[in-house]
Amino acid sequence: MKVVELEIIKSYKAKVVVDSDENVIAQAAEKADNMDHNHWEYRDTEFNEISVTDVPDNFTREHITLLECGYPYGIVKKYSKEDAEGELEAIDFY
């Protein structure tokens, strides 16, 4: 088993109108940031591999579940089985 860290980039296409000819990109980025992103035209999703790590032998199903919930690998690898179980109970996963 491997832990694969991915950078997920979603691409959208949107048009904005800027007020002047100065700093056009900065103006457009600011306007786009304030738009309702649900109305943007979805184009693509890219997955860039950042790292691949072997899952340690001492990882339990609870450790794997925490990773699948988005917990950082660096934190999860420090958890004992009991710590991982406690964390799952704390987030009311079961």
Short mmCIF file of N, CA, C and O in Angstrom, two decimals:
data_model
loop_
_atom_site.label_atom_id
_atom_site.label_comp_id
_atom_site.label_asym_id
_atom_site.label_seq_id
_atom_site.Cartn_x
_atom_site.Cartn_y
_atom_site.Cartn_z
N MET A 1 0.83 -1.16 0.00
CA MET A 1 0.00 0.00 0.00
C MET A 1 0.88 1.23 0.00
O MET A 1 1.95 1.23 0.60
N LYS A 2 0.42 2.28 -0.64
CA LYS A 2 1.17 3.54 -0.73
C LYS A 2 0.28 4.71 -0.32
O LYS A 2 -0.93 4.67 -0.51
N VAL A 3 0.91 5.72 0.21
CA VAL A 3 0.25 7.00 0.45
C VAL A 3 0.73 7.92 -0.66
O VAL A 3 1.93 8.13 -0.83
N VAL A 4 -0.20 8.43 -1.45
CA VAL A 4 0.14 9.32 -2.56
C VAL A 4 -0.43 10.70 -2.24
O VAL A 4 -1.63 10.85 -2.03
N GLU A 5 0.43 11.68 -2.16
CA GLU A 5 0.00 13.06 -1.96
C GLU A 5 -0.18 13.70 -3.32
O GLU A 5 0.73 13.68 -4.15
N LEU A 6 -1.36 14.25 -3.57
CA LEU A 6 -1.68 14.88 -4.85
C LEU A 6 -1.98 16.34 -4.67
O LEU A 6 -2.57 16.74 -3.66
N GLU A 7 -1.62 17.11 -5.65
CA GLU A 7 -2.09 18.49 -5.76
C GLU A 7 -3.19 18.44 -6.81
O GLU A 7 -2.97 18.00 -7.93
N ILE A 8 -4.40 18.83 -6.43
CA ILE A 8 -5.55 18.76 -7.33
C ILE A 8 -5.90 20.17 -7.77
O ILE A 8 -6.17 21.05 -6.95
N ILE A 9 -5.85 20.38 -9.07
CA ILE A 9 -6.09 21.71 -9.63
C ILE A 9 -7.30 21.62 -10.56
O ILE A 9 -7.29 20.85 -11.52
N LYS A 10 -8.33 22.40 -10.26
CA LYS A 10 -9.50 22.45 -11.13
C LYS A 10 -9.40 23.70 -11.98
O LYS A 10 -9.08 24.77 -11.47
N SER A 11 -9.67 23.55 -13.24
CA SER A 11 -9.59 24.68 -14.16
C SER A 11 -10.98 25.16 -14.53
O SER A 11 -11.88 24.36 -14.79
N TYR A 12 -11.14 26.46 -14.54
CA TYR A 12 -12.41 27.08 -14.92
C TYR A 12 -12.13 28.20 -15.91
O TYR A 12 -11.05 28.75 -15.95
N LYS A 13 -13.14 28.54 -16.67
CA LYS A 13 -13.04 29.66 -17.60
C LYS A 13 -14.10 30.67 -17.19
O LYS A 13 -15.27 30.31 -17.01
N ALA A 14 -13.69 31.91 -17.02
CA ALA A 14 -14.62 32.97 -16.63
C ALA A 14 -14.19 34.28 -17.28
O ALA A 14 -13.00 34.50 -17.52
N LYS A 15 -15.15 35.12 -17.57
CA LYS A 15 -14.85 36.45 -18.13
C LYS A 15 -15.22 37.50 -17.10
O LYS A 15 -16.25 37.40 -16.44
N VAL A 16 -14.35 38.50 -17.00
CA VAL A 16 -14.62 39.64 -16.12
C VAL A 16 -14.36 40.91 -16.91
O VAL A 16 -13.62 40.91 -17.89
N VAL A 17 -14.95 41.99 -16.47
CA VAL A 17 -14.75 43.29 -17.10
C VAL A 17 -13.97 44.15 -16.11
O VAL A 17 -14.33 44.26 -14.94
N VAL A 18 -12.87 44.72 -16.58
CA VAL A 18 -12.05 45.58 -15.73
C VAL A 18 -12.28 47.04 -16.10
O VAL A 18 -12.73 47.35 -17.20
N ASP A 19 -11.95 47.93 -15.17
CA ASP A 19 -12.30 49.34 -15.32
C ASP A 19 -11.27 50.20 -16.05
O ASP A 19 -11.58 51.29 -16.48
N SER A 20 -10.02 49.73 -16.15
CA SER A 20 -9.00 50.56 -16.80
C SER A 20 -7.98 49.69 -17.50
O SER A 20 -8.03 48.47 -17.43
N ASP A 21 -7.02 50.34 -18.17
CA ASP A 21 -5.97 49.62 -18.88
C ASP A 21 -4.75 49.33 -18.00
O ASP A 21 -3.79 48.72 -18.45
N GLU A 22 -4.78 49.77 -16.75
CA GLU A 22 -3.65 49.57 -15.84
C GLU A 22 -3.90 48.36 -14.95
O GLU A 22 -5.01 48.16 -14.46
N ASN A 23 -2.87 47.56 -14.75
CA ASN A 23 -2.96 46.39 -13.87
C ASN A 23 -4.14 45.50 -14.21
O ASN A 23 -4.89 45.07 -13.34
N VAL A 24 -4.32 45.25 -15.48
CA VAL A 24 -5.48 44.50 -15.97
C VAL A 24 -5.56 43.12 -15.31
O VAL A 24 -6.63 42.71 -14.86
N ILE A 25 -4.45 42.40 -15.24
CA ILE A 25 -4.46 41.05 -14.66
C ILE A 25 -4.83 41.11 -13.18
O ILE A 25 -5.64 40.31 -12.71
N ALA A 26 -4.26 42.04 -12.45
CA ALA A 26 -4.57 42.17 -11.02
C ALA A 26 -6.05 42.52 -10.82
O ALA A 26 -6.70 41.98 -9.93
N GLN A 27 -6.57 43.42 -11.63
CA GLN A 27 -7.98 43.78 -11.55
C GLN A 27 -8.88 42.57 -11.84
O GLN A 27 -9.85 42.31 -11.14
N ALA A 28 -8.53 41.84 -12.90
CA ALA A 28 -9.31 40.67 -13.29
C ALA A 28 -9.28 39.61 -12.19
O ALA A 28 -10.31 39.02 -11.86
N ALA A 29 -8.11 39.38 -11.62
CA ALA A 29 -7.99 38.38 -10.56
C ALA A 29 -8.82 38.77 -9.34
O ALA A 29 -9.49 37.93 -8.74
N GLU A 30 -8.80 40.04 -8.99
CA GLU A 30 -9.59 40.51 -7.85
C GLU A 30 -11.09 40.33 -8.10
O GLU A 30 -11.82 39.87 -7.25
N LYS A 31 -11.53 40.71 -9.29
CA LYS A 31 -12.95 40.56 -9.62
C LYS A 31 -13.34 39.08 -9.64
O LYS A 31 -14.40 38.71 -9.14
N ALA A 32 -12.50 38.25 -10.23
CA ALA A 32 -12.80 36.81 -10.30
C ALA A 32 -12.88 36.21 -8.90
O ALA A 32 -13.73 35.36 -8.63
N ASP A 33 -12.00 36.66 -8.02
CA ASP A 33 -12.00 36.14 -6.65
C ASP A 33 -13.31 36.46 -5.93
O ASP A 33 -13.75 35.71 -5.07
N ASN A 34 -13.95 37.56 -6.30
CA ASN A 34 -15.20 37.98 -5.66
C ASN A 34 -16.46 37.48 -6.37
O ASN A 34 -17.56 37.76 -5.92
N MET A 35 -16.28 36.73 -7.46
CA MET A 35 -17.43 36.22 -8.22
C MET A 35 -18.03 35.00 -7.53
O MET A 35 -17.42 34.37 -6.68
N ASP A 36 -19.24 34.64 -7.97
CA ASP A 36 -19.86 33.39 -7.56
C ASP A 36 -19.24 32.28 -8.39
O ASP A 36 -19.57 32.10 -9.56
N HIS A 37 -18.34 31.54 -7.80
CA HIS A 37 -17.57 30.54 -8.53
C HIS A 37 -18.42 29.38 -9.03
O HIS A 37 -17.99 28.63 -9.89
N ASN A 38 -19.61 29.22 -8.50
CA ASN A 38 -20.50 28.15 -8.97
C ASN A 38 -20.98 28.38 -10.39
O ASN A 38 -21.52 27.47 -11.02
N HIS A 39 -20.83 29.59 -10.90
CA HIS A 39 -21.28 29.89 -12.25
C HIS A 39 -20.15 29.91 -13.27
O HIS A 39 -20.35 30.28 -14.41
N TRP A 40 -18.97 29.51 -12.86
CA TRP A 40 -17.86 29.45 -13.79
C TRP A 40 -18.00 28.21 -14.68
O TRP A 40 -18.58 27.21 -14.28
N GLU A 41 -17.42 28.26 -15.84
CA GLU A 41 -17.47 27.14 -16.78
C GLU A 41 -16.33 26.17 -16.46
O GLU A 41 -15.16 26.46 -16.68
N TYR A 42 -16.70 25.00 -15.93
CA TYR A 42 -15.71 23.98 -15.58
C TYR A 42 -15.03 23.46 -16.84
O TYR A 42 -15.67 23.19 -17.83
N ARG A 43 -13.72 23.30 -16.79
CA ARG A 43 -12.98 22.82 -17.95
C ARG A 43 -12.23 21.53 -17.68
O ARG A 43 -12.28 20.62 -18.49
N ASP A 44 -11.50 21.42 -16.58
CA ASP A 44 -10.62 20.28 -16.40
C ASP A 44 -10.19 20.16 -14.94
O ASP A 44 -10.28 21.13 -14.19
N THR A 45 -9.74 18.98 -14.58
CA THR A 45 -9.11 18.75 -13.29
C THR A 45 -7.77 18.07 -13.55
O THR A 45 -7.70 17.11 -14.28
N GLU A 46 -6.72 18.61 -12.95
CA GLU A 46 -5.39 18.03 -13.09
C GLU A 46 -4.97 17.46 -11.74
O GLU A 46 -5.27 18.01 -10.70
N PHE A 47 -4.26 16.34 -11.79
CA PHE A 47 -3.72 15.72 -10.60
C PHE A 47 -2.21 15.66 -10.75
O PHE A 47 -1.70 14.99 -11.64
N ASN A 48 -1.50 16.37 -9.89
CA ASN A 48 -0.04 16.38 -9.91
C ASN A 48 0.46 15.62 -8.70
O ASN A 48 0.12 15.96 -7.56
N GLU A 49 1.28 14.61 -8.93
CA GLU A 49 1.85 13.82 -7.85
C GLU A 49 2.90 14.64 -7.13
O GLU A 49 3.79 15.21 -7.76
N ILE A 50 2.77 14.71 -5.83
CA ILE A 50 3.75 15.43 -5.03
C ILE A 50 4.71 14.44 -4.37
O ILE A 50 5.91 14.63 -4.37
N SER A 51 4.15 13.35 -3.82
CA SER A 51 5.02 12.34 -3.20
C SER A 51 4.30 11.00 -3.14
O SER A 51 3.09 10.93 -3.16
N VAL A 52 5.11 9.95 -3.08
CA VAL A 52 4.60 8.59 -2.90
C VAL A 52 5.40 7.98 -1.76
O VAL A 52 6.63 7.98 -1.78
N THR A 53 4.68 7.48 -0.74
CA THR A 53 5.32 6.93 0.44
C THR A 53 4.70 5.57 0.75
O THR A 53 3.48 5.42 0.66
N ASP A 54 5.53 4.62 1.13
CA ASP A 54 5.00 3.33 1.57
C ASP A 54 4.25 3.51 2.87
O ASP A 54 4.68 4.26 3.75
N VAL A 55 3.12 2.82 2.99
CA VAL A 55 2.36 2.84 4.24
C VAL A 55 3.14 2.00 5.25
O VAL A 55 3.48 0.85 4.98
N PRO A 56 3.43 2.57 6.41
CA PRO A 56 4.17 1.82 7.43
C PRO A 56 3.43 0.55 7.85
O PRO A 56 2.19 0.52 7.85
N ASP A 57 4.17 -0.48 8.24
CA ASP A 57 3.58 -1.75 8.66
C ASP A 57 2.68 -1.60 9.88
O ASP A 57 1.76 -2.38 10.07
N ASN A 58 2.95 -0.60 10.72
CA ASN A 58 2.16 -0.44 11.94
C ASN A 58 0.87 0.35 11.73
O ASN A 58 0.10 0.55 12.66
N PHE A 59 0.59 0.78 10.50
CA PHE A 59 -0.65 1.51 10.24
C PHE A 59 -1.83 0.55 10.32
O PHE A 59 -1.81 -0.55 9.78
N THR A 60 -2.87 1.01 11.00
CA THR A 60 -4.11 0.24 11.12
C THR A 60 -5.15 0.82 10.17
O THR A 60 -4.92 1.85 9.52
N ARG A 61 -6.30 0.18 10.12
CA ARG A 61 -7.41 0.70 9.31
C ARG A 61 -7.77 2.12 9.76
O ARG A 61 -8.15 2.96 8.95
N GLU A 62 -7.64 2.39 11.04
CA GLU A 62 -7.94 3.72 11.57
C GLU A 62 -6.97 4.77 11.02
O GLU A 62 -7.38 5.89 10.68
N HIS A 63 -5.70 4.42 10.92
CA HIS A 63 -4.72 5.33 10.34
C HIS A 63 -5.08 5.65 8.89
O HIS A 63 -5.07 6.81 8.47
N ILE A 64 -5.41 4.60 8.14
CA ILE A 64 -5.77 4.78 6.73
C ILE A 64 -7.02 5.65 6.61
O ILE A 64 -7.10 6.55 5.76
N THR A 65 -8.00 5.43 7.48
CA THR A 65 -9.24 6.22 7.44
C THR A 65 -8.95 7.69 7.72
O THR A 65 -9.51 8.57 7.06
N LEU A 66 -8.05 7.98 8.66
CA LEU A 66 -7.69 9.37 8.92
C LEU A 66 -7.05 10.02 7.70
O LEU A 66 -7.37 11.17 7.36
N LEU A 67 -6.18 9.27 7.01
CA LEU A 67 -5.59 9.80 5.78
C LEU A 67 -6.67 10.08 4.74
O LEU A 67 -6.66 11.11 4.07
N GLU A 68 -7.62 9.16 4.62
CA GLU A 68 -8.71 9.33 3.65
C GLU A 68 -9.63 10.49 4.02
O GLU A 68 -10.30 11.04 3.16
N CYS A 69 -9.64 10.87 5.30
CA CYS A 69 -10.42 12.03 5.75
C CYS A 69 -9.67 13.34 5.55
O CYS A 69 -10.19 14.40 5.87
N GLY A 70 -8.43 13.26 5.06
CA GLY A 70 -7.68 14.47 4.78
C GLY A 70 -6.64 14.84 5.82
O GLY A 70 -6.01 15.89 5.71
N TYR A 71 -6.46 14.01 6.82
CA TYR A 71 -5.43 14.31 7.81
C TYR A 71 -4.05 14.22 7.18
O TYR A 71 -3.80 13.32 6.37
N PRO A 72 -3.15 15.11 7.53
CA PRO A 72 -1.79 15.07 6.96
C PRO A 72 -1.03 13.82 7.40
O PRO A 72 -1.09 13.42 8.57
N TYR A 73 -0.31 13.23 6.46
CA TYR A 73 0.47 12.03 6.73
C TYR A 73 1.43 12.24 7.90
O TYR A 73 1.59 11.36 8.75
N GLY A 74 2.08 13.40 7.96
CA GLY A 74 3.05 13.68 9.01
C GLY A 74 2.46 13.60 10.41
O GLY A 74 3.16 13.24 11.36
N ILE A 75 1.19 13.92 10.54
CA ILE A 75 0.52 13.83 11.85
C ILE A 75 0.07 12.40 12.11
O ILE A 75 0.28 11.85 13.19
N VAL A 76 -0.56 11.78 11.11
CA VAL A 76 -1.11 10.43 11.28
C VAL A 76 -0.02 9.42 11.62
O VAL A 76 -0.23 8.54 12.45
N LYS A 77 1.17 9.57 11.04
CA LYS A 77 2.22 8.58 11.29
C LYS A 77 2.72 8.63 12.74
O LYS A 77 3.31 7.67 13.22
N LYS A 78 2.42 9.70 13.47
CA LYS A 78 2.82 9.81 14.87
C LYS A 78 1.80 9.17 15.81
O LYS A 78 2.09 8.96 16.98
N TYR A 79 0.60 8.87 15.30
CA TYR A 79 -0.47 8.32 16.13
C TYR A 79 -0.27 6.83 16.41
O TYR A 79 0.06 6.07 15.51
N SER A 80 -0.50 6.45 17.65
CA SER A 80 -0.61 5.03 17.97
C SER A 80 -1.99 4.55 17.49
O SER A 80 -2.83 5.37 17.07
N LYS A 81 -2.23 3.26 17.56
CA LYS A 81 -3.54 2.73 17.18
C LYS A 81 -4.63 3.39 18.02
O LYS A 81 -5.67 3.79 17.52
N GLU A 82 -4.36 3.52 19.33
CA GLU A 82 -5.34 4.12 20.23
C GLU A 82 -5.58 5.60 19.91
O GLU A 82 -6.71 6.08 19.97
N ASP A 83 -4.50 6.31 19.57
CA ASP A 83 -4.63 7.72 19.20
C ASP A 83 -5.51 7.86 17.95
O ASP A 83 -6.37 8.73 17.89
N ALA A 84 -5.26 7.00 16.97
CA ALA A 84 -6.04 7.05 15.73
C ALA A 84 -7.50 6.74 16.00
O ALA A 84 -8.40 7.42 15.47
N GLU A 85 -7.77 5.72 16.83
CA GLU A 85 -9.15 5.39 17.18
C GLU A 85 -9.81 6.57 17.89
O GLU A 85 -10.95 6.92 17.60
N GLY A 86 -9.08 7.19 18.82
CA GLY A 86 -9.62 8.33 19.57
C GLY A 86 -9.93 9.51 18.66
O GLY A 86 -10.94 10.19 18.83
N GLU A 87 -9.06 9.75 17.70
CA GLU A 87 -9.28 10.86 16.76
C GLU A 87 -10.53 10.61 15.92
O GLU A 87 -11.33 11.52 15.68
N LEU A 88 -10.71 9.38 15.48
CA LEU A 88 -11.91 9.05 14.69
C LEU A 88 -13.17 9.21 15.53
O LEU A 88 -14.18 9.70 15.04
N GLU A 89 -13.09 8.79 16.78
CA GLU A 89 -14.25 8.97 17.65
C GLU A 89 -14.54 10.45 17.88
O GLU A 89 -15.68 10.87 17.92
N ALA A 90 -13.49 11.25 17.97
CA ALA A 90 -13.64 12.69 18.19
C ALA A 90 -14.31 13.38 17.02
O ALA A 90 -15.05 14.34 17.19
N ILE A 91 -14.06 12.88 15.81
CA ILE A 91 -14.70 13.51 14.66
C ILE A 91 -16.01 12.80 14.31
O ILE A 91 -16.64 13.09 13.28
N ASP A 92 -16.40 11.83 15.20
CA ASP A 92 -17.68 11.14 15.06
C ASP A 92 -17.81 10.48 13.69
O ASP A 92 -18.82 10.58 13.02
N PHE A 93 -16.73 9.81 13.28
CA PHE A 93 -16.72 9.16 11.97
C PHE A 93 -17.56 7.89 11.97
O PHE A 93 -18.21 7.57 10.99
N TYR A 94 -17.53 7.16 13.08
CA TYR A 94 -18.25 5.88 13.13
C TYR A 94 -19.73 6.08 13.28
O TYR A 94 -20.26 6.93 13.86
#
